[in-house]
Coordinates of C-alpha atoms (C1' of nucleotides) in Angstrom, one line a residue:
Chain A
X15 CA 0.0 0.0 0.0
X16 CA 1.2 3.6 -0.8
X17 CA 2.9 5.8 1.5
X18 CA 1.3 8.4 3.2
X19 CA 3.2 10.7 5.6
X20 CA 2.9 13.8 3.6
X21 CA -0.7 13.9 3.8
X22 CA -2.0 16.9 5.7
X23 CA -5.5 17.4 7.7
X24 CA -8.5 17.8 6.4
X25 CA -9.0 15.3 3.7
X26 CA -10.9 17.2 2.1
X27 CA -8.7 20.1 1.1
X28 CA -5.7 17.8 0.0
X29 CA -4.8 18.9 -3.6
X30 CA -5.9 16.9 -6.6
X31 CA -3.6 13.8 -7.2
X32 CA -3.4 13.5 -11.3
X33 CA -4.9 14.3 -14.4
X34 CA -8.9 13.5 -14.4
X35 CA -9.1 10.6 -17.1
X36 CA -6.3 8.0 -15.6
X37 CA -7.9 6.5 -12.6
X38 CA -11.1 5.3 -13.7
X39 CA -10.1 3.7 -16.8
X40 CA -7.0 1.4 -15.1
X41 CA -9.5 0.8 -12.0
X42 CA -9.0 -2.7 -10.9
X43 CA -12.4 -2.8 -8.6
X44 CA -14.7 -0.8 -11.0
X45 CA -17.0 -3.2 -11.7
X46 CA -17.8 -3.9 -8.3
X47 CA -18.3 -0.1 -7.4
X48 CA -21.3 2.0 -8.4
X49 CA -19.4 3.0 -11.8
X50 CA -20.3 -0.8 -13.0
X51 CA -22.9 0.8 -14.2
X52 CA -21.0 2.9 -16.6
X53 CA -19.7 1.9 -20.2
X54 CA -17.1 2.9 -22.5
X55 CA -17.2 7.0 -22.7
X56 CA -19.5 7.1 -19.8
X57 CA -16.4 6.2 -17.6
X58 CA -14.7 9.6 -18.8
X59 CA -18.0 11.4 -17.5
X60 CA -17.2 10.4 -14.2
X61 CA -13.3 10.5 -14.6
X62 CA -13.8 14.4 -14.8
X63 CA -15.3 14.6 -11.6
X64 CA -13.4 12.2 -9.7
X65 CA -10.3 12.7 -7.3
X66 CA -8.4 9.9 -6.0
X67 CA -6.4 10.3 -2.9
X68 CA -4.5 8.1 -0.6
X69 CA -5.5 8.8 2.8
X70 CA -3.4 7.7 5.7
X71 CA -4.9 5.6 8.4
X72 CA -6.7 7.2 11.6
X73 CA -8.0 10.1 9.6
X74 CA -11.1 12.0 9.5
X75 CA -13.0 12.4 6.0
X76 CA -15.6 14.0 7.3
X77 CA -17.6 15.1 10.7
X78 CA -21.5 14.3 11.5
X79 CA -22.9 17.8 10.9
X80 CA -20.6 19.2 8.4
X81 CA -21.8 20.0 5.1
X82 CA -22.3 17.3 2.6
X83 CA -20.3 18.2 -0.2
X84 CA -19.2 15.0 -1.2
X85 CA -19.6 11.4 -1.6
X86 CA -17.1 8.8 -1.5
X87 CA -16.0 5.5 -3.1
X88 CA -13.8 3.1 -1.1
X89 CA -11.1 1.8 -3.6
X90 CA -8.7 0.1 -0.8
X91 CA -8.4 0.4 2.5
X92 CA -11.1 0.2 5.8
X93 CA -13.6 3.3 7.3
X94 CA -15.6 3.6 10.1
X95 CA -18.4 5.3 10.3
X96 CA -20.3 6.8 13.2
X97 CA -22.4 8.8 15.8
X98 CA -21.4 10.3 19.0
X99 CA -23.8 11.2 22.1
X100 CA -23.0 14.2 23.5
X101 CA -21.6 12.2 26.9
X102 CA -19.2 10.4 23.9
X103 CA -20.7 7.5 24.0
X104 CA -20.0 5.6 20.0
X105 CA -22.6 3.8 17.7
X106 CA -20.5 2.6 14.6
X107 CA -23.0 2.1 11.8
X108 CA -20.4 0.5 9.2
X109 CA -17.1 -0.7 8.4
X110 CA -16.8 -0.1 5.0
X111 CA -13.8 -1.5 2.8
X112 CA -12.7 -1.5 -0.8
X113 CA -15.5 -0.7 -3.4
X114 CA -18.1 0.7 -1.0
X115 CA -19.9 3.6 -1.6
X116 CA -20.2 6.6 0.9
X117 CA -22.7 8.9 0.9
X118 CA -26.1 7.6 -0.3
X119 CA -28.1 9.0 2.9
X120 CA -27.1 12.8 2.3
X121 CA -29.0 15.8 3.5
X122 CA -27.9 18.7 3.5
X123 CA -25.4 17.4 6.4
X124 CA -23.4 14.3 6.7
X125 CA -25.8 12.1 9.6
X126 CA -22.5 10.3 10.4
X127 CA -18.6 10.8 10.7
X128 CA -16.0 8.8 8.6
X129 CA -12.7 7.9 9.8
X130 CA -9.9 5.6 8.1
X131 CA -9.2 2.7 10.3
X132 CA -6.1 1.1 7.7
X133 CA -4.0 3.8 5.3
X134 CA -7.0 4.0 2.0
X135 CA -7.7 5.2 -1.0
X136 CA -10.7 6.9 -1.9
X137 CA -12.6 8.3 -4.8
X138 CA -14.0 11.6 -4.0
X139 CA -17.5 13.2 -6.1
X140 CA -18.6 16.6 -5.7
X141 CA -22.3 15.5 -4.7
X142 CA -23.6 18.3 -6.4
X143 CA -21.7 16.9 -9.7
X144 CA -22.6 13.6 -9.5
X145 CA -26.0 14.2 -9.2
X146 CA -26.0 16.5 -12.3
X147 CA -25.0 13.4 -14.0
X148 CA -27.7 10.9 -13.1
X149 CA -29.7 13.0 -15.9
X150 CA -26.7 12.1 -18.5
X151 CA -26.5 8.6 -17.0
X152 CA -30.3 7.0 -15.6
X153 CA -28.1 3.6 -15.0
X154 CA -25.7 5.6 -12.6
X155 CA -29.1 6.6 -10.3
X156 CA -30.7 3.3 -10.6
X157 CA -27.4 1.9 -9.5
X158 CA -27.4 3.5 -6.5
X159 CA -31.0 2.7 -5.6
X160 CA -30.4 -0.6 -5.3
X161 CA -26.8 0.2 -3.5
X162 CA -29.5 2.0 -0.9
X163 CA -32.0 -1.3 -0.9
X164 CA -28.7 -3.4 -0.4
X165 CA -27.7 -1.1 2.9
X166 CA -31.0 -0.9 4.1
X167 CA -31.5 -4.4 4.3
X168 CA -28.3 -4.6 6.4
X169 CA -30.0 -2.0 8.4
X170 CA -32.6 -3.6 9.4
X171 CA -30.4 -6.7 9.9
X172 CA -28.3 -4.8 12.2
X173 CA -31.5 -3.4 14.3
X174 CA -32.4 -6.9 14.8
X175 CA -28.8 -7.7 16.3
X176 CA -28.6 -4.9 18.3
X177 CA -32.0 -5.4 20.2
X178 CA -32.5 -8.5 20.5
X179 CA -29.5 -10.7 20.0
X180 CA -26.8 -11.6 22.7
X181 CA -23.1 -10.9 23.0
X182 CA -22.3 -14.2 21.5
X183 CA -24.6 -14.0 19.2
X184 CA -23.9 -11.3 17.8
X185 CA -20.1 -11.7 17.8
X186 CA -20.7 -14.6 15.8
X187 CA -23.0 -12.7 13.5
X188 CA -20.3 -10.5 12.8
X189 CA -18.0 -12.8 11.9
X190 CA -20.6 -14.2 9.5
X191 CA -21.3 -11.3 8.0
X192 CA -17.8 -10.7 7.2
X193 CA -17.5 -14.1 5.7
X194 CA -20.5 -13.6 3.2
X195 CA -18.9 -10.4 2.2
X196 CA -15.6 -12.4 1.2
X197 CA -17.1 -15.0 -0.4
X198 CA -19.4 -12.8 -2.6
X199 CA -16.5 -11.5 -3.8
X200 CA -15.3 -15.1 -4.9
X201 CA -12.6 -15.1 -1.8
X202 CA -12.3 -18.1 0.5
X203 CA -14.2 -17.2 3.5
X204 CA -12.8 -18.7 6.4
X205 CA -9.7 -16.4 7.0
X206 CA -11.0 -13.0 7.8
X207 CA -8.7 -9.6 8.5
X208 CA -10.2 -7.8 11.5
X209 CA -8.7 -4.4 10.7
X210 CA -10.4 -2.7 13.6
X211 CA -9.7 -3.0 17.3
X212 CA -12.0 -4.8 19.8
X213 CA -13.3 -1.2 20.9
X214 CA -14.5 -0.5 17.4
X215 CA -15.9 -4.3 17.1
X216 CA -17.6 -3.7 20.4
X217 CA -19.1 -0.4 19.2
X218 CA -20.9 -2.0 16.5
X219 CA -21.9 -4.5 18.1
X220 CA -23.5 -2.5 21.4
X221 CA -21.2 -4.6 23.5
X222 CA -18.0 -3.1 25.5
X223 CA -14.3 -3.9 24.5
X224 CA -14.0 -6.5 27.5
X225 CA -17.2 -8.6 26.2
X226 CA -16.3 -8.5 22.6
X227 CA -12.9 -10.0 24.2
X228 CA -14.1 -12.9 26.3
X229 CA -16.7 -13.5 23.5
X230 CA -14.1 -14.7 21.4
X231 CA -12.3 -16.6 24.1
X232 CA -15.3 -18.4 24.1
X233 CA -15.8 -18.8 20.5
X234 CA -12.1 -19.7 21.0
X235 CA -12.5 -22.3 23.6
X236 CA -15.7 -24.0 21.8
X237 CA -13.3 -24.7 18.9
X238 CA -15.8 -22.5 16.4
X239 CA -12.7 -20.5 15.5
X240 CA -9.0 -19.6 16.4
X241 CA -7.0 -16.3 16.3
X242 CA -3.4 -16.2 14.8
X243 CA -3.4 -12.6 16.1
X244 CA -5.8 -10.6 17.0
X245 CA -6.5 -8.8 13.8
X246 CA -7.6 -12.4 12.1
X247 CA -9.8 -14.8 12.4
X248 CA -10.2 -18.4 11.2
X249 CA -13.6 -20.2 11.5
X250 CA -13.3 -23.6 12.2
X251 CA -16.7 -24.7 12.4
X252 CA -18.7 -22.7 10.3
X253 CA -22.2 -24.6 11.1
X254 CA -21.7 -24.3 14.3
X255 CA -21.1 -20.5 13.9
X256 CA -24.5 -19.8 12.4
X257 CA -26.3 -22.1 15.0
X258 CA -24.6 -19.8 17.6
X259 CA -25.6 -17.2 15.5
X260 CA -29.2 -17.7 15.2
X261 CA -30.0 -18.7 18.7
X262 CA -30.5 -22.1 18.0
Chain B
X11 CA -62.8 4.8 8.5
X12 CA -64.0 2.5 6.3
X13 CA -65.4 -1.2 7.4
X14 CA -63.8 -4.0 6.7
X15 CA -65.5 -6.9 7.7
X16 CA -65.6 -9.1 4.5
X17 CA -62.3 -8.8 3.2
X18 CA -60.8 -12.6 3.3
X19 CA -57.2 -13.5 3.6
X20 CA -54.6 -13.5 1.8
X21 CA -54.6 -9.7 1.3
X22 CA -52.7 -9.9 -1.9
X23 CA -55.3 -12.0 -3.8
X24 CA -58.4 -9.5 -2.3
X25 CA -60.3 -8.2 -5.9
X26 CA -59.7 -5.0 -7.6
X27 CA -61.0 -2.2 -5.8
X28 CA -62.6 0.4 -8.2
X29 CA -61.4 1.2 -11.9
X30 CA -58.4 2.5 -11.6
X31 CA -58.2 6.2 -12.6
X32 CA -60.5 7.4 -10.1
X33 CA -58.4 6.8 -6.8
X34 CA -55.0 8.7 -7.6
X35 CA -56.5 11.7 -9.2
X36 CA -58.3 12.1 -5.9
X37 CA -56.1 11.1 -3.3
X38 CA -56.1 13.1 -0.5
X39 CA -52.1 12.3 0.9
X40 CA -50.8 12.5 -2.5
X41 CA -49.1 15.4 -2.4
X42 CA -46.8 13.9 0.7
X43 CA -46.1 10.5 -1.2
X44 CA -43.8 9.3 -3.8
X45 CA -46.5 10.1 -6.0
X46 CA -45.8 13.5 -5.3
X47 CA -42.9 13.4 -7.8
X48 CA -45.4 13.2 -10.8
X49 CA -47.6 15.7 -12.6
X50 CA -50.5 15.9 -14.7
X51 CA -51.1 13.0 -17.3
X52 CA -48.3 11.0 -15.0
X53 CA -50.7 10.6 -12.6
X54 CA -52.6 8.7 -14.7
X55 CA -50.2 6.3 -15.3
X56 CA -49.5 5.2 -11.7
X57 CA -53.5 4.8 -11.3
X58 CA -53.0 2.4 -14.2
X59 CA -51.1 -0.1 -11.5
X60 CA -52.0 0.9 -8.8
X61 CA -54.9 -1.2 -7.0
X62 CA -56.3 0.6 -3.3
X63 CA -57.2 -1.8 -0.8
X64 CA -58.8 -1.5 2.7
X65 CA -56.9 -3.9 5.4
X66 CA -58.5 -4.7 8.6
X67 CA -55.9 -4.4 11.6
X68 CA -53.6 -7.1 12.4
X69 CA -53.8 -8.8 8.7
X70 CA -50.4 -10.1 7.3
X71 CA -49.1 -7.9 4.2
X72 CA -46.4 -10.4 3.7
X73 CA -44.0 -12.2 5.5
X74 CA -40.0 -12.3 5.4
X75 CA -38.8 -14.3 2.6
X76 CA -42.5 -14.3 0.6
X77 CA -41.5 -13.4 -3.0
X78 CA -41.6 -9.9 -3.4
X79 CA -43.8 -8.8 -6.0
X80 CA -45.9 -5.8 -4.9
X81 CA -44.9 -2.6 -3.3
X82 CA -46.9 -0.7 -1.2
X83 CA -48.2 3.2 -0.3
X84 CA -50.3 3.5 3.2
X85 CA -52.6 5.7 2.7
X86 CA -54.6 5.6 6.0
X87 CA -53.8 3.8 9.1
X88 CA -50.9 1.8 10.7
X89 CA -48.6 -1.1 10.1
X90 CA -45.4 -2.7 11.6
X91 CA -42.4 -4.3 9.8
X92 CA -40.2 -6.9 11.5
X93 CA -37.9 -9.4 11.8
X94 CA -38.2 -12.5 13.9
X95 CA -35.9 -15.4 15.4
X96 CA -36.1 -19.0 15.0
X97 CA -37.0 -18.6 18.4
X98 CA -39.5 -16.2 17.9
X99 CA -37.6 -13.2 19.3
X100 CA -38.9 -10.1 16.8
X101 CA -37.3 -7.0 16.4
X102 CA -40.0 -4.3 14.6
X103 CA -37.5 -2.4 12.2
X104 CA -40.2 0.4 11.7
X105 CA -44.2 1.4 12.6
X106 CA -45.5 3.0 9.1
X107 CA -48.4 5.6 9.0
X108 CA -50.2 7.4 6.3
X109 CA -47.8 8.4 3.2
X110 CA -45.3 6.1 3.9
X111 CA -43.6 3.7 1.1
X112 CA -43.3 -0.1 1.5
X113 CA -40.6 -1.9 -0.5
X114 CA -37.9 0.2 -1.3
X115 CA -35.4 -2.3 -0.1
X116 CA -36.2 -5.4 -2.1
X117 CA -34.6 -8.5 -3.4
X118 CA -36.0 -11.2 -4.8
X119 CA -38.2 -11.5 -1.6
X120 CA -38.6 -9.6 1.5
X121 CA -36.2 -9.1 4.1
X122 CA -39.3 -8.5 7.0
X123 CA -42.9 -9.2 7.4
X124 CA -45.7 -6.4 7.2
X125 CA -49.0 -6.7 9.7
X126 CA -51.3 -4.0 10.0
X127 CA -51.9 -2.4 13.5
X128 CA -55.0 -0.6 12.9
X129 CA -57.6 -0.5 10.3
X130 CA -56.0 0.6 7.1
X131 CA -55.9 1.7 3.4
X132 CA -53.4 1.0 1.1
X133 CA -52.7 1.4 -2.2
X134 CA -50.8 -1.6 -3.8
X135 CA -48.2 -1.8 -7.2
X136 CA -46.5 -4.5 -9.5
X137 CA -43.6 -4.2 -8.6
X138 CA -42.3 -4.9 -11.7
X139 CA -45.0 -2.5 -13.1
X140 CA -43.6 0.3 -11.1
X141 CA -39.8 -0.1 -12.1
X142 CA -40.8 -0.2 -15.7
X143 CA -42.2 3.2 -15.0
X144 CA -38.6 4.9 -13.9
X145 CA -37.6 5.0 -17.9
X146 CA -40.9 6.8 -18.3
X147 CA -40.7 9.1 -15.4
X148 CA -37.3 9.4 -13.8
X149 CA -38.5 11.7 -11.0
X150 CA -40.2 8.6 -9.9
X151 CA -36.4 7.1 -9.6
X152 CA -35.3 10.4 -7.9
X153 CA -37.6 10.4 -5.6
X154 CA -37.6 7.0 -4.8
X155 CA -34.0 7.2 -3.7
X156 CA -34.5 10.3 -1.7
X157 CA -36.7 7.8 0.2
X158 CA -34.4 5.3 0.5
X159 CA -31.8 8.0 1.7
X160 CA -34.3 9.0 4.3
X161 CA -35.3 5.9 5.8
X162 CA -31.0 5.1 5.5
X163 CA -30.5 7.9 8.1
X164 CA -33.4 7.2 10.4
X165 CA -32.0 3.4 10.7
X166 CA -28.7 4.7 11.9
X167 CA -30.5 6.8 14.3
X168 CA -32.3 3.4 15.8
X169 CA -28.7 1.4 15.4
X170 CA -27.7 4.4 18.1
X171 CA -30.5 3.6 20.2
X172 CA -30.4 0.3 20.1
X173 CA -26.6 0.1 20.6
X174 CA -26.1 2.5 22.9
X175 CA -29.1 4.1 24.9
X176 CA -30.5 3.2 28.0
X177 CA -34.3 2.4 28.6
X178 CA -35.2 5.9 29.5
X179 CA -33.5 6.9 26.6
X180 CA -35.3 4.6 24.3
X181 CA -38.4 5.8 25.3
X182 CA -38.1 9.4 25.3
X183 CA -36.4 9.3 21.7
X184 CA -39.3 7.3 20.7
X185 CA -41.5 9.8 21.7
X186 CA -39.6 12.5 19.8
X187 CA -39.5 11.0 16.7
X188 CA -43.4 10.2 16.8
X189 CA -43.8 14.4 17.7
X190 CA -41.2 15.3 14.8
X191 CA -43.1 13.1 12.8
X192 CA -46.4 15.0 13.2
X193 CA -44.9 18.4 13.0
X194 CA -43.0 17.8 9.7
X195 CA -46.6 17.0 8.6
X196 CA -47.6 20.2 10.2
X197 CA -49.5 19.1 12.9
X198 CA -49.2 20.0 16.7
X199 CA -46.8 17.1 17.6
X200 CA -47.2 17.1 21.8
X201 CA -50.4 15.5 21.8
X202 CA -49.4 11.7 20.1
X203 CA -51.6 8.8 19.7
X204 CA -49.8 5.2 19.8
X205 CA -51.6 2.7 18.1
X206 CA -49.3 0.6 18.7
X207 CA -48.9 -2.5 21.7
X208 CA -46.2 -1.8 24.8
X209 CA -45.1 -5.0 23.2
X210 CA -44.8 -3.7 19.8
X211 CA -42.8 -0.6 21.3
X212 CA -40.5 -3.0 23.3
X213 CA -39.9 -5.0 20.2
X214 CA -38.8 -1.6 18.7
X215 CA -36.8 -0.5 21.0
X216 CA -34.9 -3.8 22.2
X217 CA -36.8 -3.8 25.5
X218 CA -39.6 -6.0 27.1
X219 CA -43.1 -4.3 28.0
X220 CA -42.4 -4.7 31.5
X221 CA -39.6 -2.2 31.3
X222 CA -41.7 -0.2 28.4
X223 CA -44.5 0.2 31.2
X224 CA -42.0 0.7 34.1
X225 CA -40.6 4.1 31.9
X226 CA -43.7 5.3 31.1
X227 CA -44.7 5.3 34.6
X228 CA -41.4 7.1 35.6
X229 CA -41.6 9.7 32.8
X230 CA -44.7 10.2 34.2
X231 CA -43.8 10.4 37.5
X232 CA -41.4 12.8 36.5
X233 CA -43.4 15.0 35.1
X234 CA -42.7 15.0 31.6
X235 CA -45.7 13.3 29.5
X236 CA -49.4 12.4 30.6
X237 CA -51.1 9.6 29.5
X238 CA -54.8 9.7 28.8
X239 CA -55.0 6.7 27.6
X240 CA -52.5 4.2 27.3
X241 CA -52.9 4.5 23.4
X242 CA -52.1 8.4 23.6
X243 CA -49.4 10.8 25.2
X244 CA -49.1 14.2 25.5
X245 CA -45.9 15.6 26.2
X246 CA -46.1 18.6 29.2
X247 CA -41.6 19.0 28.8
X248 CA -40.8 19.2 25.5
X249 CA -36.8 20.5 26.4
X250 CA -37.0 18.0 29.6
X251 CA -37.7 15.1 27.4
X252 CA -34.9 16.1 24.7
X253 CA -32.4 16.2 27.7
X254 CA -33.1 12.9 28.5
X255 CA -33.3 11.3 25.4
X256 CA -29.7 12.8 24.2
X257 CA -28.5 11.5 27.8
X258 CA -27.5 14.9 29.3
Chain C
dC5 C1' 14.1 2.5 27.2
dG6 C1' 9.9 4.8 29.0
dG7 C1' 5.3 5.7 27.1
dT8 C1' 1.2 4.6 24.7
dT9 C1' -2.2 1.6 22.8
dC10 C1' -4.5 -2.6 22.8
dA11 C1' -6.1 -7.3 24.3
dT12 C1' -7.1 -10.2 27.9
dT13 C1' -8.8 -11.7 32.4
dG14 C1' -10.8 -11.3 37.1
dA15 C1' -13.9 -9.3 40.7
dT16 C1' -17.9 -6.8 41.4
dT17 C1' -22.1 -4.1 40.3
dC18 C1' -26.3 -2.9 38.2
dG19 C1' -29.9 -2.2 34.6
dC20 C1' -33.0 -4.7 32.6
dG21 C1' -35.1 -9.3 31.9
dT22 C1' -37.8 -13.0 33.9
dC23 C1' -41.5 -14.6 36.6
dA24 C1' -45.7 -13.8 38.9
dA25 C1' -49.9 -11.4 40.3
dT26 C1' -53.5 -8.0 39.7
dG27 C1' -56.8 -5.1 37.5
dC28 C1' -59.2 -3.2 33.7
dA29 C1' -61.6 -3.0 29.1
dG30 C1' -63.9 -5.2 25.5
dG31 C1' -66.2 -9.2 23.4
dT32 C1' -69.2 -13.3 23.6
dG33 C1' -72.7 -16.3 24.7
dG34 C1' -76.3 -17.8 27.8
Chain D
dC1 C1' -78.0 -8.1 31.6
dC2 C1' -74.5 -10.7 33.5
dA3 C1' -70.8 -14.3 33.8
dC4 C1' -66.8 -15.5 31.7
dC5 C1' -62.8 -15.1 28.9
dT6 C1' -59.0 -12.9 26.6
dG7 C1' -55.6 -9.4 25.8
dC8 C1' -53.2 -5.6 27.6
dA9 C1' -51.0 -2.6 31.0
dT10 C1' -49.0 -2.2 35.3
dT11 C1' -46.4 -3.3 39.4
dG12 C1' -43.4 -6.1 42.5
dA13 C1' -39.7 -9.6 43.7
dC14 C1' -35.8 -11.7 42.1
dG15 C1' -31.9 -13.2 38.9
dC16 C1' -28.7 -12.8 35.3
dG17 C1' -25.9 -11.1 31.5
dA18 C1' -23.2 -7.6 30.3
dA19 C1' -21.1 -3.2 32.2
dT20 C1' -17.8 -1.3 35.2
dC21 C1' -13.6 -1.2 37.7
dA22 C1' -9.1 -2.8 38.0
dA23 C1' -4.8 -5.1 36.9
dT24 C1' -1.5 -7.4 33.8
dG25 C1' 1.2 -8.2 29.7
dA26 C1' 2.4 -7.8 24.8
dA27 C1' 3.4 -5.0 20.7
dC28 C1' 4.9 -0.9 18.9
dC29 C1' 7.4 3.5 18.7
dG30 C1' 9.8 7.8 19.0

DNA sequence: CGGTTCATTGATTCGCGTCAATGCAGGTGG
DNA sequence: CCACCTGCATTGACGCGAATCAATGAACCG
């Protein structure tokens, strides 16, 4: 992965990396972003808005509350995004990695904040230009309608985790989850990379740090998985995983 | 509201209402809908799918993992949506009132199960119908994914609740979200009914009635809402409940 | 090499769930 | 009209699962 120690804060006002038409053409995850819907000279529509830039790891892209003047797309790397209470308590909504899209649920204000958990690189859209082109390009908008469908079905997926499920179950939900994702992009499953820490696991999850961690002790000790290190995971017994999962 | 005493089960196979231009031209909530995103002669051809039905409360629209082939506009009444365990734990991902949209998140089948809570009107479309029409009338698209943006931002709201707020907190959020509700439509939003079941709210906010009943007595107690009825609320500390929703 | 961050584990606490009982409102049938 | 039933809301007593508080050790780093 690139280097990144001349990046400075914010994000957002880092200069332009290169000229507008290279990126989109050599992109090696394309068609699994929201520009799969895009064809031949279309792709140079939406290489004039674009802006690629590496973004170092532990950065902020952008604040809950601050204007919403972009939308991302997540080429490589890992994000977090977020809400705070006031008392700094921390929901995470998503981790999102390589070829997910940020930004679908925009008012006028971002509703979340986004922060680099790995060093990244990420496509940035002016909003405003991007949605100037859904007239040009109907596929791009319907595109991202089902992109919305596909998130708020994990939504609602995640509401039912977070009030009804217990820790184990829902640790082992997680790990599921991250195992479909794999696999429906044609990678073996059953060695996942856990680029966040056990705080940010636990504040998805609606658990603390120190029940996330003796939830996969357990897992651990049952033999459903093992841990090389703690940033990866190897199910071992992925049947037994969903029953645990499901409550059964 | 209307009666609905013969209407048989399955509500999808109930007959054709009326013909069909009659209802849209003179519906009454169309001007808050996704119908709102059409003019004139357009009108006409959503009334040419569209098929309004009257639903007696607690009928099943569908159920999680039916095939999804209709979507659906309430027009009057009340429904929830939810997801349930093999065990029969349910979590209710949302209650729906008049104007609101059924369906944007679809796959092949639905992700939740639909039941009405009161006595209800809706108005019913081919899904396949309906996407046929974006071509036609891409305001339809647009607005459809405004929608789906909407509904994307209140979800992350609930994840927040449901990860991270206390009972108290559950409740009084609840309660502000019902009042913002009735504002944005322009009503006065501290006088609320709940057609809804302390079980249903428990089921919505990750709680059991007990401690739904428990809060409602000591937000009462507290001073901060009456209850009439335990179907309606009026809230007597607007600022007093904010405070303790956001935990401060 | 001291300092920081992170993961893990143990001891204890506590908020909410579970279990149980009561009362009320509405519906039904005799 | 009344006896009975059912569903719902409320309240109390008690228990448990996860949070809190605390300590330790490993990895990393300037």
């Amino acid at each position: 992965m690139a280097r990144f120690d001349i990046l400075p804060q914010p994000v957002a006002h880092v200069a332009e990396q290169q000229p507008a038409l290279m990126p989109c053409a050599a992109c090696d995850v394309r068609e699994l972003t929201i520009c799969d819907a895009l064809r031949g000279r279309e792709i140079d529509r939406m290489a004039q808005i674009v802006t690629r830039i590496p973004v170092p790891a532990g950065r902020t892209l952008f604040q809950e509350g601050d204007e919403a003047d972009h939308v991302y797309n997540i080429i490589d790397g890992s994000l977090r995004l977020f809400k705070l209470m006031p008392d700094g308590r921390r929901q995470i909504t998503g981790f999102l990695f390589a070829t997910d899209f940020v930004g679908i649920a925009l008012k006028k204000r971002y509703a979340y904040s986004a922060e680099t958990i790995t060093d990244s690189v990420i496509c940035r859209f002016p909003r405003e230009k991007l949605e100037a082109l859904f007239a040009e390009l109907p596929a791009l908008e319907t595109r991202l309608l089902e992109t919305a469908g596909n998130e708020l079905i994990a939504a609602q997926d995640q509401m039912l985790l977070l009030g009804r499920k217990t820790a184990v179950e829902r640790v082992a939900s997680f790990l599921l989850h991250l195992t479909r994702r794999l696999e429906a992009r044609g990678l073996k499953g059953n060695k996942i990379a856990l680029p966040m820490t056990r705080t940010d696991m636990g504040d998805y999850l609606g658990l603390t740090v120190e029940t996330v961690s003796r939830t996969f002790t357990k897992l651990r000790r049952d033999g459903l998985i093992t841990t090389p290190t703690p940033h990866e995971v190897e199910i071992c017994d992925l049947d037994g995983l969903r029953e645990v999962a499901e409550g059964s």
